[in-house]
Amino acid sequence: MSTNHKNRFLDREALAILSNPRHWQLVSPLHGAVVRGKVPRERAFARGMKRHQHAHPFYEVLMAVKGTSLYGTDRTIFLCRPGTMVLIPPNRPHASKYLPSDNHLFHIWVSFITPEQAFAQFIIVERGRFRRLHDERCLINVDAPGRLLHKLNSNDSAGSPAKSGQARLLLHAFFSELIRLVIESGYHPPGMIDRELMPQKKIDLVCAGLREAAGLNTTLAATAAAAGYSPSHFARLFKRVTGHTFHEHIDARRLERVKKLLNDNTPQKTISDMLGFTSKSTFSRWLSKYRRSLQL
């Protein structure tokens, strides 16, 4: 890591929080790491989160660097202080909106769209409104932490103190490696990624992630947020780059998965549940539109 010039994204205080594990509070619903303690306005936040939450088929990480706020994943509400590190598993509901009371926050969000590459966003929040810093630097290579994620995902710690301890060590290793990459990105000179090519790179990466997830639990709003765009701008950009709409692309990925499952004689009710349809009848109506292309 170069120390000859200032970090473009992080000041001295932020670097001190991120680089010292003594400041960390790890939160991971699947790996036994949760911030505990009394939480003010917990019930009010939980009610609001029911209206403002989403889930997506990729891992996401929140690193709280400055300021204190409430945050929640699924049924867990906690104080998000400087040093709170949250690993949100795929398809796990979590809060999708900052509150008007959230002020003077600096958060880093990393979305693992594929196991090798991620979008990193540096977010400043003032009175519930946020702005992104340095959007041109939002692509980072996460191959090493991605491998640690795979190990975490395959580590079943239920009922085993030894495996639970192993999961916590893996979680620390994961955050150590990811934080190193995030910090190093701030020492790269500006302009290393051509801003004219960035939209194409982002959409290519999104399409790779959608292919891997087969469209499961994927929404336009959540994917746009991960890429750093508003839903409307992302929808226009996606169609301009790919030649078809986001929802057409999702249907195409779902059809690929459906054809394979039907060839394996998987019951339609099971397929409906796997692909996130609200009911078997909803899935049947959707499927009827594509029977000819599936040669059913």
PDB file of C-alpha atoms in Angstrom:
ATOM      1  CA  MET A   1       0.000   0.000   0.000  1.00  0.00           C
ATOM      2  CA  SER A   2       1.387   3.408  -0.975  1.00  0.00           C
ATOM      3  CA  THR A   3       1.800   6.023   1.779  1.00  0.00           C
ATOM      4  CA  ASN A   4       3.178   8.793  -0.411  1.00  0.00           C
ATOM      5  CA  HIS A   5      -0.114  10.608  -0.790  1.00  0.00           C
ATOM      6  CA  LYS A   6      -3.466  10.973   0.927  1.00  0.00           C
ATOM      7  CA  ASN A   7      -6.225   8.446   0.591  1.00  0.00           C
ATOM      8  CA  ARG A   8      -8.812   9.888  -1.796  1.00  0.00           C
ATOM      9  CA  PHE A   9     -11.787   8.409   0.063  1.00  0.00           C
ATOM     10  CA  LEU A  10     -10.763   8.094   3.705  1.00  0.00           C
ATOM     11  CA  ASP A  11      -9.371  10.622   6.182  1.00  0.00           C
ATOM     12  CA  ARG A  12      -7.152   9.770   9.149  1.00  0.00           C
ATOM     13  CA  GLU A  13     -10.106   9.098  11.467  1.00  0.00           C
ATOM     14  CA  ALA A  14     -11.754   6.725   8.984  1.00  0.00           C
ATOM     15  CA  LEU A  15      -8.479   4.876   8.378  1.00  0.00           C
ATOM     16  CA  ALA A  16      -7.994   4.445  12.143  1.00  0.00           C
ATOM     17  CA  ILE A  17     -11.471   2.889  12.517  1.00  0.00           C
ATOM     18  CA  LEU A  18     -11.144   0.539   9.562  1.00  0.00           C
ATOM     19  CA  SER A  19      -7.573  -0.624  10.112  1.00  0.00           C
ATOM     20  CA  ASN A  20      -7.856  -1.503  13.822  1.00  0.00           C
ATOM     21  CA  PRO A  21      -9.909  -4.648  14.604  1.00  0.00           C
ATOM     22  CA  ARG A  22     -10.345  -3.443  18.202  1.00  0.00           C
ATOM     23  CA  HIS A  23     -12.889  -0.942  16.848  1.00  0.00           C
ATOM     24  CA  TRP A  24     -14.886  -3.576  14.987  1.00  0.00           C
ATOM     25  CA  GLN A  25     -18.293  -4.944  15.943  1.00  0.00           C
ATOM     26  CA  LEU A  26     -19.144  -7.798  13.609  1.00  0.00           C
ATOM     27  CA  VAL A  27     -22.739  -8.497  12.582  1.00  0.00           C
ATOM     28  CA  SER A  28     -23.581 -11.580  10.526  1.00  0.00           C
ATOM     29  CA  PRO A  29     -26.962 -13.296  11.000  1.00  0.00           C
ATOM     30  CA  LEU A  30     -25.636 -16.604   9.668  1.00  0.00           C
ATOM     31  CA  HIS A  31     -22.346 -16.740  11.524  1.00  0.00           C
ATOM     32  CA  GLY A  32     -23.177 -15.976  15.159  1.00  0.00           C
ATOM     33  CA  ALA A  33     -21.820 -12.411  15.154  1.00  0.00           C
ATOM     34  CA  VAL A  34     -24.434  -9.912  16.386  1.00  0.00           C
ATOM     35  CA  VAL A  35     -24.210  -6.567  18.191  1.00  0.00           C
ATOM     36  CA  ARG A  36     -26.275  -6.947  21.340  1.00  0.00           C
ATOM     37  CA  GLY A  37     -27.586  -4.480  23.921  1.00  0.00           C
ATOM     38  CA  LYS A  38     -30.459  -2.090  24.457  1.00  0.00           C
ATOM     39  CA  VAL A  39     -31.547  -0.327  21.272  1.00  0.00           C
ATOM     40  CA  PRO A  40     -33.479   2.976  21.495  1.00  0.00           C
ATOM     41  CA  ARG A  41     -36.571   3.322  19.266  1.00  0.00           C
ATOM     42  CA  GLU A  42     -36.216  -0.335  18.261  1.00  0.00           C
ATOM     43  CA  ARG A  43     -39.960  -0.924  17.780  1.00  0.00           C
ATOM     44  CA  ALA A  44     -40.425   2.250  15.732  1.00  0.00           C
ATOM     45  CA  PHE A  45     -37.482   1.295  13.515  1.00  0.00           C
ATOM     46  CA  ALA A  46     -38.817  -2.237  13.065  1.00  0.00           C
ATOM     47  CA  ARG A  47     -42.194  -0.851  11.936  1.00  0.00           C
ATOM     48  CA  GLY A  48     -40.488   1.434   9.440  1.00  0.00           C
ATOM     49  CA  MET A  49     -38.259  -1.365   8.161  1.00  0.00           C
ATOM     50  CA  LYS A  50     -41.325  -3.417   7.257  1.00  0.00           C
ATOM     51  CA  ARG A  51     -42.159  -0.692   4.707  1.00  0.00           C
ATOM     52  CA  HIS A  52     -38.591  -0.029   3.594  1.00  0.00           C
ATOM     53  CA  GLN A  53     -36.638  -3.236   3.153  1.00  0.00           C
ATOM     54  CA  HIS A  54     -35.373  -5.369   0.320  1.00  0.00           C
ATOM     55  CA  ALA A  55     -33.422  -8.544  -0.391  1.00  0.00           C
ATOM     56  CA  HIS A  56     -31.178  -9.580  -3.281  1.00  0.00           C
ATOM     57  CA  PRO A  57     -29.302 -12.708  -4.400  1.00  0.00           C
ATOM     58  CA  PHE A  58     -25.817 -11.423  -3.556  1.00  0.00           C
ATOM     59  CA  TYR A  59     -23.805 -10.751  -0.407  1.00  0.00           C
ATOM     60  CA  GLU A  60     -23.634  -7.152   0.754  1.00  0.00           C
ATOM     61  CA  VAL A  61     -21.399  -5.500   3.350  1.00  0.00           C
ATOM     62  CA  LEU A  62     -21.996  -2.331   5.354  1.00  0.00           C
ATOM     63  CA  MET A  63     -19.009  -0.681   7.029  1.00  0.00           C
ATOM     64  CA  ALA A  64     -19.988   2.123   9.410  1.00  0.00           C
ATOM     65  CA  VAL A  65     -17.144   4.642   9.596  1.00  0.00           C
ATOM     66  CA  LYS A  66     -18.649   7.773  11.176  1.00  0.00           C
ATOM     67  CA  GLY A  67     -21.847   8.600  13.056  1.00  0.00           C
ATOM     68  CA  THR A  68     -24.382   6.437  14.885  1.00  0.00           C
ATOM     69  CA  SER A  69     -27.699   5.182  13.533  1.00  0.00           C
ATOM     70  CA  LEU A  70     -30.060   2.250  13.774  1.00  0.00           C
ATOM     71  CA  TYR A  71     -29.926  -0.556  11.267  1.00  0.00           C
ATOM     72  CA  GLY A  72     -31.617  -3.905  10.843  1.00  0.00           C
ATOM     73  CA  THR A  73     -31.360  -7.219   9.029  1.00  0.00           C
ATOM     74  CA  ASP A  74     -34.358  -9.520   9.103  1.00  0.00           C
ATOM     75  CA  ARG A  75     -35.514  -9.481  12.766  1.00  0.00           C
ATOM     76  CA  THR A  76     -32.300  -8.056  14.257  1.00  0.00           C
ATOM     77  CA  ILE A  77     -32.205  -4.315  15.043  1.00  0.00           C
ATOM     78  CA  PHE A  78     -28.944  -2.840  16.343  1.00  0.00           C
ATOM     79  CA  LEU A  79     -26.987   0.371  16.821  1.00  0.00           C
ATOM     80  CA  CYS A  80     -24.661   0.968  13.906  1.00  0.00           C
ATOM     81  CA  ARG A  81     -21.629   2.783  15.327  1.00  0.00           C
ATOM     82  CA  PRO A  82     -18.188   3.543  13.887  1.00  0.00           C
ATOM     83  CA  GLY A  83     -16.570   0.157  13.440  1.00  0.00           C
ATOM     84  CA  THR A  84     -19.795  -1.814  12.981  1.00  0.00           C
ATOM     85  CA  MET A  85     -19.227  -4.289  10.142  1.00  0.00           C
ATOM     86  CA  VAL A  86     -22.342  -5.978   8.753  1.00  0.00           C
ATOM     87  CA  LEU A  87     -22.300  -8.985   6.431  1.00  0.00           C
ATOM     88  CA  ILE A  88     -25.747  -9.391   4.850  1.00  0.00           C
ATOM     89  CA  PRO A  89     -26.278 -12.863   3.331  1.00  0.00           C
ATOM     90  CA  PRO A  90     -28.067 -13.367  -0.009  1.00  0.00           C
ATOM     91  CA  ASN A  91     -31.864 -13.146   0.045  1.00  0.00           C
ATOM     92  CA  ARG A  92     -31.863 -11.826   3.638  1.00  0.00           C
ATOM     93  CA  PRO A  93     -34.291  -8.866   4.126  1.00  0.00           C
ATOM     94  CA  HIS A  94     -32.609  -5.707   5.408  1.00  0.00           C
ATOM     95  CA  ALA A  95     -33.334  -2.003   5.731  1.00  0.00           C
ATOM     96  CA  SER A  96     -33.242  -0.146   2.417  1.00  0.00           C
ATOM     97  CA  LYS A  97     -33.649   3.467   3.487  1.00  0.00           C
ATOM     98  CA  TYR A  98     -31.974   5.973   5.771  1.00  0.00           C
ATOM     99  CA  LEU A  99     -34.164   7.771   8.325  1.00  0.00           C
ATOM    100  CA  PRO A 100     -34.624  11.580   8.466  1.00  0.00           C
ATOM    101  CA  SER A 101     -32.918  11.448  11.867  1.00  0.00           C
ATOM    102  CA  ASP A 102     -29.778   9.848  10.372  1.00  0.00           C
ATOM    103  CA  ASN A 103     -27.183  12.606  10.267  1.00  0.00           C
ATOM    104  CA  HIS A 104     -23.415  13.009   9.862  1.00  0.00           C
ATOM    105  CA  LEU A 105     -22.957   9.397   8.761  1.00  0.00           C
ATOM    106  CA  PHE A 106     -20.189   8.000   6.590  1.00  0.00           C
ATOM    107  CA  HIS A 107     -20.902   4.451   5.417  1.00  0.00           C
ATOM    108  CA  ILE A 108     -19.190   2.179   2.919  1.00  0.00           C
ATOM    109  CA  TRP A 109     -21.362  -0.341   1.047  1.00  0.00           C
ATOM    110  CA  VAL A 110     -19.840  -3.242  -0.883  1.00  0.00           C
ATOM    111  CA  SER A 111     -22.121  -5.390  -3.071  1.00  0.00           C
ATOM    112  CA  PHE A 112     -20.671  -8.745  -4.203  1.00  0.00           C
ATOM    113  CA  ILE A 113     -22.423  -8.906  -7.567  1.00  0.00           C
ATOM    114  CA  THR A 114     -20.184 -11.847  -8.532  1.00  0.00           C
ATOM    115  CA  PRO A 115     -17.693 -13.841  -6.421  1.00  0.00           C
ATOM    116  CA  GLU A 116     -14.817 -11.976  -8.112  1.00  0.00           C
ATOM    117  CA  GLN A 117     -16.011  -8.380  -8.441  1.00  0.00           C
ATOM    118  CA  ALA A 118     -18.039  -5.964  -6.353  1.00  0.00           C
ATOM    119  CA  PHE A 119     -19.448  -2.446  -6.356  1.00  0.00           C
ATOM    120  CA  ALA A 120     -18.062  -0.280  -3.548  1.00  0.00           C
ATOM    121  CA  GLN A 121     -19.888   2.928  -2.653  1.00  0.00           C
ATOM    122  CA  PHE A 122     -18.801   5.629  -0.215  1.00  0.00           C
ATOM    123  CA  ILE A 123     -21.925   7.235   1.250  1.00  0.00           C
ATOM    124  CA  ILE A 124     -22.311  10.485   3.216  1.00  0.00           C
ATOM    125  CA  VAL A 125     -25.695  10.869   4.962  1.00  0.00           C
ATOM    126  CA  GLU A 126     -27.093  14.206   6.141  1.00  0.00           C
ATOM    127  CA  ARG A 127     -30.619  14.350   7.598  1.00  0.00           C
ATOM    128  CA  GLY A 128     -31.592  11.110   5.946  1.00  0.00           C
ATOM    129  CA  ARG A 129     -30.406  12.174   2.494  1.00  0.00           C
ATOM    130  CA  PHE A 130     -27.297  10.570   1.057  1.00  0.00           C
ATOM    131  CA  ARG A 131     -24.767  11.354  -1.624  1.00  0.00           C
ATOM    132  CA  ARG A 132     -22.125   9.119  -3.156  1.00  0.00           C
ATOM    133  CA  LEU A 133     -18.450   9.939  -3.379  1.00  0.00           C
ATOM    134  CA  HIS A 134     -16.231   9.088  -6.336  1.00  0.00           C
ATOM    135  CA  ASP A 135     -18.599   6.856  -8.261  1.00  0.00           C
ATOM    136  CA  GLU A 136     -15.910   6.224 -10.876  1.00  0.00           C
ATOM    137  CA  ARG A 137     -14.005   4.038  -8.376  1.00  0.00           C
ATOM    138  CA  CYS A 138     -16.860   1.716  -7.473  1.00  0.00           C
ATOM    139  CA  LEU A 139     -15.513  -1.477  -9.073  1.00  0.00           C
ATOM    140  CA  ILE A 140     -13.108  -3.543  -6.967  1.00  0.00           C
ATOM    141  CA  ASN A 141     -11.682  -7.030  -7.395  1.00  0.00           C
ATOM    142  CA  VAL A 142     -12.816  -9.166  -4.441  1.00  0.00           C
ATOM    143  CA  ASP A 143     -11.480 -12.570  -5.461  1.00  0.00           C
ATOM    144  CA  ALA A 144      -9.671 -13.182  -2.133  1.00  0.00           C
ATOM    145  CA  PRO A 145     -12.528 -12.157   0.211  1.00  0.00           C
ATOM    146  CA  GLY A 146     -14.883 -13.950  -2.178  1.00  0.00           C
ATOM    147  CA  ARG A 147     -13.056 -17.217  -1.481  1.00  0.00           C
ATOM    148  CA  LEU A 148     -13.376 -16.576   2.251  1.00  0.00           C
ATOM    149  CA  LEU A 149     -17.094 -15.978   1.764  1.00  0.00           C
ATOM    150  CA  HIS A 150     -17.357 -19.355   0.077  1.00  0.00           C
ATOM    151  CA  LYS A 151     -15.659 -20.978   3.086  1.00  0.00           C
ATOM    152  CA  LEU A 152     -17.996 -19.128   5.461  1.00  0.00           C
ATOM    153  CA  ASN A 153     -21.003 -20.266   3.467  1.00  0.00           C
ATOM    154  CA  SER A 154     -19.877 -23.902   3.624  1.00  0.00           C
ATOM    155  CA  ASN A 155     -19.091 -23.756   7.361  1.00  0.00           C
ATOM    156  CA  ASP A 156     -22.113 -25.141   9.240  1.00  0.00           C
ATOM    157  CA  SER A 157     -21.544 -23.898  12.801  1.00  0.00           C
ATOM    158  CA  ALA A 158     -24.939 -24.927  14.216  1.00  0.00           C
ATOM    159  CA  GLY A 159     -24.506 -26.828  17.489  1.00  0.00           C
ATOM    160  CA  SER A 160     -20.713 -26.955  17.242  1.00  0.00           C
ATOM    161  CA  PRO A 161     -18.565 -24.589  19.366  1.00  0.00           C
ATOM    162  CA  ALA A 162     -15.482 -25.528  17.343  1.00  0.00           C
ATOM    163  CA  LYS A 163     -17.112 -24.690  14.015  1.00  0.00           C
ATOM    164  CA  SER A 164     -18.663 -21.552  15.498  1.00  0.00           C
ATOM    165  CA  GLY A 165     -15.178 -20.391  16.505  1.00  0.00           C
ATOM    166  CA  GLN A 166     -13.894 -21.249  13.044  1.00  0.00           C
ATOM    167  CA  ALA A 167     -16.682 -19.191  11.467  1.00  0.00           C
ATOM    168  CA  ARG A 168     -15.766 -16.175  13.594  1.00  0.00           C
ATOM    169  CA  LEU A 169     -12.107 -16.475  12.582  1.00  0.00           C
ATOM    170  CA  LEU A 170     -13.156 -16.683   8.923  1.00  0.00           C
ATOM    171  CA  LEU A 171     -15.385 -13.652   9.415  1.00  0.00           C
ATOM    172  CA  HIS A 172     -12.460 -11.637  10.833  1.00  0.00           C
ATOM    173  CA  ALA A 173     -10.241 -12.781   7.951  1.00  0.00           C
ATOM    174  CA  PHE A 174     -12.934 -11.827   5.445  1.00  0.00           C
ATOM    175  CA  PHE A 175     -13.329  -8.298   6.821  1.00  0.00           C
ATOM    176  CA  SER A 176      -9.559  -7.850   7.133  1.00  0.00           C
ATOM    177  CA  GLU A 177      -9.053  -8.712   3.465  1.00  0.00           C
ATOM    178  CA  LEU A 178     -12.014  -6.666   2.242  1.00  0.00           C
ATOM    179  CA  ILE A 179     -11.027  -3.599   4.266  1.00  0.00           C
ATOM    180  CA  ARG A 180      -7.493  -3.843   2.881  1.00  0.00           C
ATOM    181  CA  LEU A 181      -8.881  -3.730  -0.659  1.00  0.00           C
ATOM    182  CA  VAL A 182     -11.203  -0.814   0.144  1.00  0.00           C
ATOM    183  CA  ILE A 183      -8.370   1.193   1.720  1.00  0.00           C
ATOM    184  CA  GLU A 184      -5.980   0.428  -1.143  1.00  0.00           C
ATOM    185  CA  SER A 185      -8.548   1.627  -3.682  1.00  0.00           C
ATOM    186  CA  GLY A 186      -8.215   5.117  -2.198  1.00  0.00           C
ATOM    187  CA  TYR A 187      -4.514   5.218  -3.008  1.00  0.00           C
ATOM    188  CA  HIS A 188      -4.986   4.448  -6.684  1.00  0.00           C
ATOM    189  CA  PRO A 189      -4.620   7.554  -8.842  1.00  0.00           C
ATOM    190  CA  PRO A 190      -7.883   8.975 -10.237  1.00  0.00           C
ATOM    191  CA  GLY A 191      -8.820   8.111 -13.789  1.00  0.00           C
ATOM    192  CA  MET A 192      -7.671   4.480 -13.654  1.00  0.00           C
ATOM    193  CA  ILE A 193     -11.132   3.477 -14.855  1.00  0.00           C
ATOM    194  CA  ASP A 194     -12.460   5.258 -17.925  1.00  0.00           C
ATOM    195  CA  ARG A 195     -15.708   6.947 -16.890  1.00  0.00           C
ATOM    196  CA  GLU A 196     -17.052   6.501 -20.406  1.00  0.00           C
ATOM    197  CA  LEU A 197     -16.619   2.735 -20.093  1.00  0.00           C
ATOM    198  CA  MET A 198     -17.886   2.489 -16.510  1.00  0.00           C
ATOM    199  CA  PRO A 199     -21.624   2.098 -17.369  1.00  0.00           C
ATOM    200  CA  GLN A 200     -20.779  -0.776 -19.741  1.00  0.00           C
ATOM    201  CA  LYS A 201     -18.584  -2.416 -17.087  1.00  0.00           C
ATOM    202  CA  LYS A 202     -21.330  -2.079 -14.482  1.00  0.00           C
ATOM    203  CA  ILE A 203     -24.043  -3.552 -16.696  1.00  0.00           C
ATOM    204  CA  ASP A 204     -21.766  -6.415 -17.764  1.00  0.00           C
ATOM    205  CA  LEU A 205     -21.119  -7.199 -14.111  1.00  0.00           C
ATOM    206  CA  VAL A 206     -24.826  -6.987 -13.253  1.00  0.00           C
ATOM    207  CA  CYS A 207     -25.670  -9.374 -16.101  1.00  0.00           C
ATOM    208  CA  ALA A 208     -23.057 -11.854 -14.854  1.00  0.00           C
ATOM    209  CA  GLY A 209     -24.603 -11.714 -11.383  1.00  0.00           C
ATOM    210  CA  LEU A 210     -28.126 -12.161 -12.745  1.00  0.00           C
ATOM    211  CA  ARG A 211     -27.012 -15.190 -14.743  1.00  0.00           C
ATOM    212  CA  GLU A 212     -25.485 -16.730 -11.619  1.00  0.00           C
ATOM    213  CA  ALA A 213     -28.627 -16.062  -9.527  1.00  0.00           C
ATOM    214  CA  ALA A 214     -31.053 -16.997 -12.344  1.00  0.00           C
ATOM    215  CA  GLY A 215     -33.146 -13.938 -11.481  1.00  0.00           C
ATOM    216  CA  LEU A 216     -33.983 -15.250  -8.005  1.00  0.00           C
ATOM    217  CA  ASN A 217     -35.262 -12.507  -5.657  1.00  0.00           C
ATOM    218  CA  THR A 218     -33.814  -9.822  -7.913  1.00  0.00           C
ATOM    219  CA  THR A 219     -35.544  -6.450  -8.114  1.00  0.00           C
ATOM    220  CA  LEU A 220     -34.802  -3.434 -10.252  1.00  0.00           C
ATOM    221  CA  ALA A 221     -34.616  -1.139  -7.203  1.00  0.00           C
ATOM    222  CA  ALA A 222     -32.145  -3.305  -5.258  1.00  0.00           C
ATOM    223  CA  THR A 223     -29.887  -3.899  -8.277  1.00  0.00           C
ATOM    224  CA  ALA A 224     -29.924  -0.206  -9.210  1.00  0.00           C
ATOM    225  CA  ALA A 225     -28.989   0.761  -5.642  1.00  0.00           C
ATOM    226  CA  ALA A 226     -26.076  -1.688  -5.639  1.00  0.00           C
ATOM    227  CA  ALA A 227     -24.813  -0.223  -8.926  1.00  0.00           C
ATOM    228  CA  GLY A 228     -25.134   3.329  -7.601  1.00  0.00           C
ATOM    229  CA  TYR A 229     -28.026   4.536  -9.800  1.00  0.00           C
ATOM    230  CA  SER A 230     -31.633   5.548  -9.334  1.00  0.00           C
ATOM    231  CA  PRO A 231     -34.083   2.873 -10.596  1.00  0.00           C
ATOM    232  CA  SER A 232     -35.223   4.989 -13.541  1.00  0.00           C
ATOM    233  CA  HIS A 233     -31.696   5.878 -14.676  1.00  0.00           C
ATOM    234  CA  PHE A 234     -30.527   2.278 -14.241  1.00  0.00           C
ATOM    235  CA  ALA A 235     -33.494   0.977 -16.283  1.00  0.00           C
ATOM    236  CA  ARG A 236     -32.647   3.344 -19.166  1.00  0.00           C
ATOM    237  CA  LEU A 237     -28.944   2.510 -18.974  1.00  0.00           C
ATOM    238  CA  PHE A 238     -29.607  -1.230 -18.870  1.00  0.00           C
ATOM    239  CA  LYS A 239     -31.758  -1.109 -22.005  1.00  0.00           C
ATOM    240  CA  ARG A 240     -29.268   1.102 -23.826  1.00  0.00           C
ATOM    241  CA  VAL A 241     -26.379  -1.275 -23.108  1.00  0.00           C
ATOM    242  CA  THR A 242     -28.151  -4.639 -23.526  1.00  0.00           C
ATOM    243  CA  GLY A 243     -30.914  -3.809 -26.020  1.00  0.00           C
ATOM    244  CA  HIS A 244     -33.678  -5.154 -23.763  1.00  0.00           C
ATOM    245  CA  THR A 245     -35.297  -4.204 -20.470  1.00  0.00           C
ATOM    246  CA  PHE A 246     -34.160  -5.348 -17.052  1.00  0.00           C
ATOM    247  CA  HIS A 247     -37.334  -7.404 -16.562  1.00  0.00           C
ATOM    248  CA  GLU A 248     -36.934  -9.071 -19.969  1.00  0.00           C
ATOM    249  CA  HIS A 249     -33.430 -10.053 -18.907  1.00  0.00           C
ATOM    250  CA  ILE A 250     -34.697 -11.462 -15.598  1.00  0.00           C
ATOM    251  CA  ASP A 251     -37.314 -13.527 -17.437  1.00  0.00           C
ATOM    252  CA  ALA A 252     -34.646 -14.898 -19.780  1.00  0.00           C
ATOM    253  CA  ARG A 253     -32.481 -15.986 -16.844  1.00  0.00           C
ATOM    254  CA  ARG A 254     -35.487 -17.559 -15.120  1.00  0.00           C
ATOM    255  CA  LEU A 255     -36.405 -19.435 -18.292  1.00  0.00           C
ATOM    256  CA  GLU A 256     -32.920 -20.930 -18.458  1.00  0.00           C
ATOM    257  CA  ARG A 257     -33.333 -22.249 -14.918  1.00  0.00           C
ATOM    258  CA  VAL A 258     -36.933 -23.400 -15.512  1.00  0.00           C
ATOM    259  CA  LYS A 259     -36.009 -25.416 -18.602  1.00  0.00           C
ATOM    260  CA  LYS A 260     -33.290 -27.270 -16.710  1.00  0.00           C
ATOM    261  CA  LEU A 261     -35.557 -27.952 -13.719  1.00  0.00           C
ATOM    262  CA  LEU A 262     -38.423 -29.196 -15.901  1.00  0.00           C
ATOM    263  CA  ASN A 263     -36.052 -31.491 -17.772  1.00  0.00           C
ATOM    264  CA  ASP A 264     -35.074 -32.881 -14.355  1.00  0.00           C
ATOM    265  CA  ASN A 265     -38.783 -33.533 -13.620  1.00  0.00           C
ATOM    266  CA  THR A 266     -38.886 -30.987 -10.779  1.00  0.00           C
ATOM    267  CA  PRO A 267     -42.516 -30.297  -9.678  1.00  0.00           C
ATOM    268  CA  GLN A 268     -43.880 -26.914 -10.729  1.00  0.00           C
ATOM    269  CA  LYS A 269     -44.706 -26.017  -7.119  1.00  0.00           C
ATOM    270  CA  THR A 270     -41.054 -26.543  -6.188  1.00  0.00           C
ATOM    271  CA  ILE A 271     -39.886 -24.456  -9.164  1.00  0.00           C
ATOM    272  CA  SER A 272     -42.331 -21.685  -8.222  1.00  0.00           C
ATOM    273  CA  ASP A 273     -40.907 -21.537  -4.688  1.00  0.00           C
ATOM    274  CA  MET A 274     -37.298 -21.668  -5.890  1.00  0.00           C
ATOM    275  CA  LEU A 275     -37.757 -18.734  -8.269  1.00  0.00           C
ATOM    276  CA  GLY A 276     -39.615 -16.554  -5.772  1.00  0.00           C
ATOM    277  CA  PHE A 277     -43.114 -16.558  -7.279  1.00  0.00           C
ATOM    278  CA  THR A 278     -45.898 -15.789  -4.812  1.00  0.00           C
ATOM    279  CA  SER A 279     -47.882 -18.913  -5.743  1.00  0.00           C
ATOM    280  CA  LYS A 280     -47.975 -21.853  -8.130  1.00  0.00           C
ATOM    281  CA  SER A 281     -50.845 -20.208 -10.071  1.00  0.00           C
ATOM    282  CA  THR A 282     -48.769 -17.026 -10.558  1.00  0.00           C
ATOM    283  CA  PHE A 283     -45.894 -19.151 -11.830  1.00  0.00           C
ATOM    284  CA  SER A 284     -48.238 -21.072 -14.159  1.00  0.00           C
ATOM    285  CA  ARG A 285     -49.547 -17.829 -15.711  1.00  0.00           C
ATOM    286  CA  TRP A 286     -45.981 -16.577 -16.200  1.00  0.00           C
ATOM    287  CA  LEU A 287     -44.905 -19.910 -17.677  1.00  0.00           C
ATOM    288  CA  SER A 288     -47.798 -20.005 -20.149  1.00  0.00           C
ATOM    289  CA  LYS A 289     -46.364 -16.953 -21.933  1.00  0.00           C
ATOM    290  CA  TYR A 290     -43.160 -18.829 -22.708  1.00  0.00           C
ATOM    291  CA  ARG A 291     -44.302 -22.400 -23.375  1.00  0.00           C
ATOM    292  CA  ARG A 292     -43.500 -22.113 -27.066  1.00  0.00           C
ATOM    293  CA  SER A 293     -39.936 -20.942 -26.463  1.00  0.00           C
ATOM    294  CA  LEU A 294     -39.472 -23.771 -23.949  1.00  0.00           C
ATOM    295  CA  GLN A 295     -41.007 -26.249 -26.433  1.00  0.00           C
ATOM    296  CA  LEU A 296     -43.457 -27.486 -23.774  1.00  0.00           C
TER     297      LEU A 296
END
